[in-house]
């Protein structure tokens, strides 16, 4: 009896560990890269600290939808991940969980996230349908075109108009769509760095990515994308009437972009992956500039 119970508990514990690996709980950088533009949008829409319920729903929703997206991504790539060096040990690729389980995890997490969205206004709920479509279709895009990174950017960036709608109760203004564009450009840049890590394996397998499409021009195009992100953020700052603190944060973000160019210069996979991870600090710096600018404005 005790032996059977221990075995059962051990099996449950092992299953939960596999689910945690499936949803990348051990790699939070993906969640953070989705979170930062969401927080940028919430703070700008509220012109300071957003409504606490809205903030909770969006932070929790980011975590849930990123986890669900990882599960769906592994389901879509279940016949590919085992042939890619970086992903060959993922639990679905190794057969430690089944495709049905992966889909089940994604569905359950998505339902919980949608339940949270139901606490928001009708416009936000309507916009969430687009978010689900973008997140659900992204994992399959590498089979159809060379710019799945742009699709990822749209999926990540859709939190921006949703955040404006949730905070203000009105259709997102042009400022929100400019920030949405900045997020797409940023995600395309950093996910291309990520794709550069897998490029040799992807070429052998035949899947598509922006890193393959850009070829020898990858660093230059990433640099152009980084420049466009910064220009878009400058325009966001002007429309939102953000001040010197935000401007200084963009200067710091520019320094991080230059450092990322240094890291990808030799196209070494480790350097490219490090550059991808460094984008978390880019997001932190921009958010700090927005939040501190509103904080100082409120104090003064």
mmCIF file of C-alpha atoms in Angstrom:
data_model
loop_
_atom_site.group_PDB
_atom_site.id
_atom_site.type_symbol
_atom_site.label_atom_id
_atom_site.label_comp_id
_atom_site.label_asym_id
_atom_site.label_seq_id
_atom_site.Cartn_x
_atom_site.Cartn_y
_atom_site.Cartn_z
ATOM 1 C CA UNK A 1 0.000 0.000 0.000
ATOM 2 C CA UNK A 2 2.695 2.481 1.036
ATOM 3 C CA UNK A 3 4.884 1.399 -1.870
ATOM 4 C CA UNK A 4 2.027 1.901 -4.341
ATOM 5 C CA UNK A 5 1.236 5.318 -2.894
ATOM 6 C CA UNK A 6 4.862 6.409 -3.076
ATOM 7 C CA UNK A 7 5.060 5.172 -6.639
ATOM 8 C CA UNK A 8 1.893 7.074 -7.530
ATOM 9 C CA UNK A 9 3.154 10.270 -5.927
ATOM 10 C CA UNK A 10 6.483 9.872 -7.670
ATOM 11 C CA UNK A 11 4.696 9.439 -10.999
ATOM 12 C CA UNK A 12 2.589 12.533 -10.420
ATOM 13 C CA UNK A 13 5.645 14.529 -9.418
ATOM 14 C CA UNK A 14 7.480 13.403 -12.536
ATOM 15 C CA UNK A 15 4.515 14.291 -14.724
ATOM 16 C CA UNK A 16 4.310 17.774 -13.212
ATOM 17 C CA UNK A 17 8.031 18.263 -13.829
ATOM 18 C CA UNK A 18 7.540 17.315 -17.481
ATOM 19 C CA UNK A 19 4.645 19.788 -17.738
ATOM 20 C CA UNK A 20 6.833 22.493 -16.187
ATOM 21 C CA UNK A 21 9.540 21.780 -18.767
ATOM 22 C CA UNK A 22 6.942 21.743 -21.542
ATOM 23 C CA UNK A 23 5.724 25.213 -20.556
ATOM 24 C CA UNK A 24 9.287 26.539 -20.002
ATOM 25 C CA UNK A 25 8.787 27.486 -16.363
ATOM 26 C CA UNK A 26 12.545 27.016 -16.020
ATOM 27 C CA UNK A 27 13.170 29.588 -18.772
ATOM 28 C CA UNK A 28 11.226 32.732 -17.770
ATOM 29 C CA UNK A 29 12.916 35.043 -20.292
ATOM 30 C CA UNK A 30 10.189 34.337 -22.860
ATOM 31 C CA UNK A 31 7.531 35.388 -20.380
ATOM 32 C CA UNK A 32 9.462 38.542 -19.551
ATOM 33 C CA UNK A 33 9.869 39.480 -23.225
ATOM 34 C CA UNK A 34 6.085 39.287 -23.539
ATOM 35 C CA UNK A 35 5.559 41.095 -20.246
ATOM 36 C CA UNK A 36 7.623 44.240 -20.896
ATOM 37 C CA UNK A 37 5.598 45.628 -23.844
ATOM 38 C CA UNK A 38 2.443 44.826 -21.875
ATOM 39 C CA UNK A 39 3.705 46.909 -18.967
ATOM 40 C CA UNK A 40 4.855 49.690 -21.312
ATOM 41 C CA UNK A 41 1.305 49.857 -22.666
ATOM 42 C CA UNK A 42 -0.425 49.674 -19.292
ATOM 43 C CA UNK A 43 1.654 52.478 -17.779
ATOM 44 C CA UNK A 44 1.243 54.748 -20.800
ATOM 45 C CA UNK A 45 -2.496 54.049 -21.086
ATOM 46 C CA UNK A 46 -2.936 54.872 -17.384
ATOM 47 C CA UNK A 47 -0.455 57.771 -17.490
ATOM 48 C CA UNK A 48 1.093 56.178 -14.421
ATOM 49 C CA UNK A 49 0.196 53.148 -12.333
ATOM 50 C CA UNK A 50 -2.674 51.197 -13.965
ATOM 51 C CA UNK A 51 -5.769 49.814 -12.273
ATOM 52 C CA UNK A 52 -4.656 46.975 -9.998
ATOM 53 C CA UNK A 53 -7.206 44.475 -11.325
ATOM 54 C CA UNK A 54 -6.160 45.237 -14.902
ATOM 55 C CA UNK A 55 -2.512 44.886 -13.918
ATOM 56 C CA UNK A 56 -3.151 41.516 -12.235
ATOM 57 C CA UNK A 57 -5.160 40.151 -15.151
ATOM 58 C CA UNK A 58 -2.522 41.104 -17.706
ATOM 59 C CA UNK A 59 0.490 39.885 -15.724
ATOM 60 C CA UNK A 60 -1.224 36.574 -14.995
ATOM 61 C CA UNK A 61 -2.481 36.376 -18.571
ATOM 62 C CA UNK A 62 1.025 36.897 -19.944
ATOM 63 C CA UNK A 63 2.361 34.013 -17.852
ATOM 64 C CA UNK A 64 -0.513 31.702 -18.768
ATOM 65 C CA UNK A 65 -0.539 32.443 -22.506
ATOM 66 C CA UNK A 66 3.219 32.169 -22.841
ATOM 67 C CA UNK A 67 3.072 28.771 -21.136
ATOM 68 C CA UNK A 68 0.180 27.689 -23.367
ATOM 69 C CA UNK A 69 2.072 28.920 -26.416
ATOM 70 C CA UNK A 70 5.123 26.836 -25.478
ATOM 71 C CA UNK A 71 2.959 23.721 -25.157
ATOM 72 C CA UNK A 72 1.386 24.339 -28.574
ATOM 73 C CA UNK A 73 4.774 25.111 -30.085
ATOM 74 C CA UNK A 74 6.158 21.778 -28.906
ATOM 75 C CA UNK A 75 3.084 19.991 -30.239
ATOM 76 C CA UNK A 76 3.562 21.627 -33.637
ATOM 77 C CA UNK A 77 7.297 20.821 -33.626
ATOM 78 C CA UNK A 78 7.063 17.321 -32.148
ATOM 79 C CA UNK A 79 8.568 15.790 -35.299
ATOM 80 C CA UNK A 80 11.215 18.531 -35.604
ATOM 81 C CA UNK A 81 12.557 19.200 -32.104
ATOM 82 C CA UNK A 82 14.305 15.844 -31.865
ATOM 83 C CA UNK A 83 16.436 16.791 -34.889
ATOM 84 C CA UNK A 84 17.527 20.176 -33.516
ATOM 85 C CA UNK A 85 20.442 20.313 -31.076
ATOM 86 C CA UNK A 86 18.887 22.949 -28.830
ATOM 87 C CA UNK A 87 15.481 21.254 -28.521
ATOM 88 C CA UNK A 88 16.172 17.531 -28.724
ATOM 89 C CA UNK A 89 15.705 17.020 -24.963
ATOM 90 C CA UNK A 90 12.255 18.617 -24.700
ATOM 91 C CA UNK A 91 9.760 16.260 -23.027
ATOM 92 C CA UNK A 92 7.504 15.884 -26.060
ATOM 93 C CA UNK A 93 10.448 15.234 -28.382
ATOM 94 C CA UNK A 94 11.757 12.511 -26.048
ATOM 95 C CA UNK A 95 8.346 10.907 -25.604
ATOM 96 C CA UNK A 96 8.104 11.681 -21.890
ATOM 97 C CA UNK A 97 4.665 13.194 -22.491
ATOM 98 C CA UNK A 98 2.194 12.593 -25.306
ATOM 99 C CA UNK A 99 0.969 15.026 -27.975
ATOM 100 C CA UNK A 100 -2.512 14.777 -26.466
ATOM 101 C CA UNK A 101 -1.161 15.868 -23.088
ATOM 102 C CA UNK A 102 0.600 18.848 -24.652
ATOM 103 C CA UNK A 103 -2.595 20.012 -26.346
ATOM 104 C CA UNK A 104 -4.511 19.445 -23.120
ATOM 105 C CA UNK A 105 -2.073 21.602 -21.170
ATOM 106 C CA UNK A 106 -2.345 24.375 -23.766
ATOM 107 C CA UNK A 107 -6.147 24.264 -23.743
ATOM 108 C CA UNK A 108 -6.453 24.312 -19.948
ATOM 109 C CA UNK A 109 -4.047 27.237 -19.606
ATOM 110 C CA UNK A 110 -5.838 29.150 -22.379
ATOM 111 C CA UNK A 111 -9.215 28.617 -20.730
ATOM 112 C CA UNK A 112 -7.876 29.954 -17.431
ATOM 113 C CA UNK A 113 -6.430 32.983 -19.232
ATOM 114 C CA UNK A 114 -9.736 33.614 -20.995
ATOM 115 C CA UNK A 115 -11.519 33.371 -17.665
ATOM 116 C CA UNK A 116 -9.338 36.218 -16.420
ATOM 117 C CA UNK A 117 -10.090 38.282 -19.542
ATOM 118 C CA UNK A 118 -13.801 37.961 -18.769
ATOM 119 C CA UNK A 119 -13.137 40.258 -15.806
ATOM 120 C CA UNK A 120 -12.349 43.042 -18.284
ATOM 121 C CA UNK A 121 -14.635 45.198 -20.441
ATOM 122 C CA UNK A 122 -16.360 43.855 -23.611
ATOM 123 C CA UNK A 123 -13.891 45.552 -25.974
ATOM 124 C CA UNK A 124 -10.935 43.829 -24.307
ATOM 125 C CA UNK A 125 -12.766 40.496 -24.455
ATOM 126 C CA UNK A 126 -13.390 40.998 -28.186
ATOM 127 C CA UNK A 127 -9.735 41.863 -28.816
ATOM 128 C CA UNK A 128 -8.674 38.731 -26.931
ATOM 129 C CA UNK A 129 -10.129 36.590 -29.734
ATOM 130 C CA UNK A 130 -7.444 37.965 -32.063
ATOM 131 C CA UNK A 131 -4.811 37.231 -29.411
ATOM 132 C CA UNK A 132 -5.877 33.574 -29.276
ATOM 133 C CA UNK A 133 -5.794 33.281 -33.082
ATOM 134 C CA UNK A 134 -2.310 34.799 -33.278
ATOM 135 C CA UNK A 135 -0.944 32.643 -30.462
ATOM 136 C CA UNK A 136 -2.563 29.473 -31.796
ATOM 137 C CA UNK A 137 -1.320 29.859 -35.374
ATOM 138 C CA UNK A 138 2.218 31.068 -34.686
ATOM 139 C CA UNK A 139 3.756 27.628 -33.952
ATOM 140 C CA UNK A 140 2.873 26.406 -37.458
ATOM 141 C CA UNK A 141 4.135 29.412 -39.439
ATOM 142 C CA UNK A 142 7.704 28.191 -39.949
ATOM 143 C CA UNK A 143 6.285 25.650 -42.399
ATOM 144 C CA UNK A 144 4.658 28.278 -44.626
ATOM 145 C CA UNK A 145 6.893 31.361 -44.770
ATOM 146 C CA UNK A 146 10.268 32.740 -43.703
ATOM 147 C CA UNK A 147 8.943 35.346 -41.277
ATOM 148 C CA UNK A 148 7.425 33.463 -38.334
ATOM 149 C CA UNK A 149 9.325 35.983 -36.193
ATOM 150 C CA UNK A 150 6.987 38.737 -37.438
ATOM 151 C CA UNK A 151 4.011 36.549 -36.566
ATOM 152 C CA UNK A 152 5.479 36.076 -33.081
ATOM 153 C CA UNK A 153 5.874 39.843 -32.793
ATOM 154 C CA UNK A 154 2.211 40.343 -33.644
ATOM 155 C CA UNK A 155 1.202 37.697 -31.098
ATOM 156 C CA UNK A 156 3.357 39.279 -28.389
ATOM 157 C CA UNK A 157 2.413 42.807 -29.393
ATOM 158 C CA UNK A 158 -1.341 42.245 -29.390
ATOM 159 C CA UNK A 159 -1.228 42.664 -25.609
ATOM 160 C CA UNK A 160 -0.581 46.362 -26.293
ATOM 161 C CA UNK A 161 -3.960 47.333 -27.832
ATOM 162 C CA UNK A 162 -5.649 44.992 -25.353
ATOM 163 C CA UNK A 163 -3.957 46.795 -22.465
ATOM 164 C CA UNK A 164 -5.089 50.200 -23.745
ATOM 165 C CA UNK A 165 -8.640 48.906 -24.192
ATOM 166 C CA UNK A 166 -8.701 47.384 -20.703
ATOM 167 C CA UNK A 167 -7.318 50.479 -19.020
ATOM 168 C CA UNK A 168 -9.234 53.166 -20.917
ATOM 169 C CA UNK A 169 -12.400 51.388 -22.057
ATOM 170 C CA UNK A 170 -12.142 52.868 -25.552
ATOM 171 C CA UNK A 171 -10.749 51.650 -28.883
ATOM 172 C CA UNK A 172 -6.929 51.881 -28.781
ATOM 173 C CA UNK A 173 -5.654 55.251 -30.073
ATOM 174 C CA UNK A 174 -2.877 55.685 -32.696
ATOM 175 C CA UNK A 175 -0.325 55.781 -29.875
ATOM 176 C CA UNK A 176 -1.233 52.183 -28.982
ATOM 177 C CA UNK A 177 -0.765 50.997 -32.561
ATOM 178 C CA UNK A 178 2.606 52.747 -32.772
ATOM 179 C CA UNK A 179 3.687 50.879 -29.636
ATOM 180 C CA UNK A 180 2.270 47.688 -31.187
ATOM 181 C CA UNK A 181 4.471 48.290 -34.237
ATOM 182 C CA UNK A 182 7.514 48.884 -32.025
ATOM 183 C CA UNK A 183 6.852 45.559 -30.309
ATOM 184 C CA UNK A 184 6.605 43.694 -33.625
ATOM 185 C CA UNK A 185 9.905 45.180 -34.788
ATOM 186 C CA UNK A 186 11.597 44.401 -31.485
ATOM 187 C CA UNK A 187 10.358 40.794 -31.386
ATOM 188 C CA UNK A 188 11.417 40.265 -35.002
ATOM 189 C CA UNK A 189 14.921 41.478 -34.130
ATOM 190 C CA UNK A 190 15.445 39.399 -31.015
ATOM 191 C CA UNK A 191 13.755 36.286 -32.365
ATOM 192 C CA UNK A 192 15.978 36.453 -35.437
ATOM 193 C CA UNK A 193 18.950 36.361 -33.033
ATOM 194 C CA UNK A 194 17.321 33.304 -31.499
ATOM 195 C CA UNK A 195 16.791 31.742 -34.932
ATOM 196 C CA UNK A 196 20.460 32.268 -35.766
ATOM 197 C CA UNK A 197 21.247 29.689 -33.079
ATOM 198 C CA UNK A 198 19.233 27.008 -34.894
ATOM 199 C CA UNK A 199 20.017 28.043 -38.471
ATOM 200 C CA UNK A 200 22.332 25.088 -39.335
ATOM 201 C CA UNK A 201 19.755 22.548 -38.091
ATOM 202 C CA UNK A 202 16.833 24.413 -39.671
ATOM 203 C CA UNK A 203 18.554 24.402 -43.070
ATOM 204 C CA UNK A 204 19.008 20.630 -42.868
ATOM 205 C CA UNK A 205 15.418 20.015 -41.777
ATOM 206 C CA UNK A 206 13.865 22.468 -44.223
ATOM 207 C CA UNK A 207 11.939 24.722 -41.832
ATOM 208 C CA UNK A 208 11.876 28.459 -42.429
ATOM 209 C CA UNK A 209 13.017 31.465 -40.378
ATOM 210 C CA UNK A 210 14.032 35.094 -40.777
ATOM 211 C CA UNK A 211 17.643 34.099 -40.023
ATOM 212 C CA UNK A 212 17.604 31.880 -43.117
ATOM 213 C CA UNK A 213 15.814 34.505 -45.215
ATOM 214 C CA UNK A 214 18.232 37.291 -44.256
ATOM 215 C CA UNK A 215 21.324 35.132 -44.861
ATOM 216 C CA UNK A 216 24.561 37.103 -44.797
ATOM 217 C CA UNK A 217 22.589 40.315 -44.279
ATOM 218 C CA UNK A 218 21.224 39.095 -40.942
ATOM 219 C CA UNK A 219 23.287 41.415 -38.731
ATOM 220 C CA UNK A 220 22.568 44.463 -40.886
ATOM 221 C CA UNK A 221 18.841 43.799 -40.994
ATOM 222 C CA UNK A 222 18.729 43.182 -37.245
ATOM 223 C CA UNK A 223 20.564 46.491 -36.797
ATOM 224 C CA UNK A 224 17.995 48.244 -38.985
ATOM 225 C CA UNK A 225 15.166 46.679 -37.003
ATOM 226 C CA UNK A 226 16.759 47.816 -33.747
ATOM 227 C CA UNK A 227 17.052 51.347 -35.116
ATOM 228 C CA UNK A 228 13.397 51.334 -36.179
ATOM 229 C CA UNK A 229 12.367 50.110 -32.720
ATOM 230 C CA UNK A 230 14.178 53.023 -31.109
ATOM 231 C CA UNK A 231 12.678 55.518 -33.595
ATOM 232 C CA UNK A 232 9.206 54.143 -32.889
ATOM 233 C CA UNK A 233 9.802 54.440 -29.140
ATOM 234 C CA UNK A 234 10.978 58.031 -29.566
ATOM 235 C CA UNK A 235 7.712 58.786 -31.371
ATOM 236 C CA UNK A 236 5.777 56.984 -28.619
ATOM 237 C CA UNK A 237 7.531 59.145 -26.052
ATOM 238 C CA UNK A 238 6.612 62.324 -27.915
ATOM 239 C CA UNK A 239 2.954 61.360 -28.299
ATOM 240 C CA UNK A 240 2.757 60.325 -24.640
ATOM 241 C CA UNK A 241 4.613 63.506 -23.640
ATOM 242 C CA UNK A 242 7.266 61.542 -21.752
ATOM 243 C CA UNK A 243 10.267 63.550 -20.583
ATOM 244 C CA UNK A 244 13.994 63.389 -20.046
ATOM 245 C CA UNK A 245 13.988 60.239 -17.932
ATOM 246 C CA UNK A 246 12.381 58.279 -20.745
ATOM 247 C CA UNK A 247 14.840 59.797 -23.215
ATOM 248 C CA UNK A 248 17.751 58.658 -21.049
ATOM 249 C CA UNK A 249 16.276 55.171 -20.892
ATOM 250 C CA UNK A 250 16.284 55.058 -24.699
ATOM 251 C CA UNK A 251 19.934 56.087 -24.690
ATOM 252 C CA UNK A 252 20.664 53.149 -22.381
ATOM 253 C CA UNK A 253 18.538 50.871 -24.585
ATOM 254 C CA UNK A 254 20.578 52.015 -27.602
ATOM 255 C CA UNK A 255 23.723 50.933 -25.771
ATOM 256 C CA UNK A 256 22.210 47.496 -25.191
ATOM 257 C CA UNK A 257 21.325 47.222 -28.884
ATOM 258 C CA UNK A 258 24.935 48.016 -29.803
ATOM 259 C CA UNK A 259 26.135 45.383 -27.332
ATOM 260 C CA UNK A 260 23.804 42.831 -28.925
ATOM 261 C CA UNK A 261 25.326 43.632 -32.315
ATOM 262 C CA UNK A 262 28.734 42.894 -30.803
ATOM 263 C CA UNK A 263 27.479 39.548 -29.487
ATOM 264 C CA UNK A 264 26.127 38.402 -32.875
ATOM 265 C CA UNK A 265 29.076 39.742 -34.875
ATOM 266 C CA UNK A 266 30.698 36.326 -35.397
ATOM 267 C CA UNK A 267 27.344 34.511 -35.624
ATOM 268 C CA UNK A 268 28.518 32.162 -32.902
ATOM 269 C CA UNK A 269 25.440 30.314 -31.534
ATOM 270 C CA UNK A 270 26.377 31.044 -27.919
ATOM 271 C CA UNK A 271 26.826 34.732 -28.682
ATOM 272 C CA UNK A 272 23.535 34.886 -30.588
ATOM 273 C CA UNK A 273 21.695 33.234 -27.722
ATOM 274 C CA UNK A 274 23.310 35.618 -25.252
ATOM 275 C CA UNK A 275 22.195 38.552 -27.424
ATOM 276 C CA UNK A 276 18.652 37.184 -27.424
ATOM 277 C CA UNK A 277 18.660 36.936 -23.625
ATOM 278 C CA UNK A 278 20.065 40.456 -23.324
ATOM 279 C CA UNK A 279 16.836 41.812 -24.804
ATOM 280 C CA UNK A 280 15.223 41.256 -21.438
ATOM 281 C CA UNK A 281 17.347 44.148 -20.148
ATOM 282 C CA UNK A 282 16.269 46.246 -23.123
ATOM 283 C CA UNK A 283 12.672 45.740 -22.025
ATOM 284 C CA UNK A 284 13.537 46.483 -18.395
ATOM 285 C CA UNK A 285 15.301 49.732 -19.258
ATOM 286 C CA UNK A 286 12.442 51.022 -21.422
ATOM 287 C CA UNK A 287 9.872 50.156 -18.774
ATOM 288 C CA UNK A 288 11.964 51.802 -16.061
ATOM 289 C CA UNK A 289 12.119 54.964 -18.166
ATOM 290 C CA UNK A 290 8.343 55.026 -18.610
ATOM 291 C CA UNK A 291 7.502 54.219 -14.987
ATOM 292 C CA UNK A 292 10.045 56.634 -13.478
ATOM 293 C CA UNK A 293 8.999 59.410 -15.831
ATOM 294 C CA UNK A 294 5.379 59.151 -14.678
ATOM 295 C CA UNK A 295 6.457 58.754 -11.052
ATOM 296 C CA UNK A 296 8.571 61.907 -11.085
ATOM 297 C CA UNK A 297 5.835 63.781 -12.937
ATOM 298 C CA UNK A 298 3.347 62.745 -10.268
ATOM 299 C CA UNK A 299 5.641 63.833 -7.433
ATOM 300 C CA UNK A 300 6.420 67.180 -9.002
#
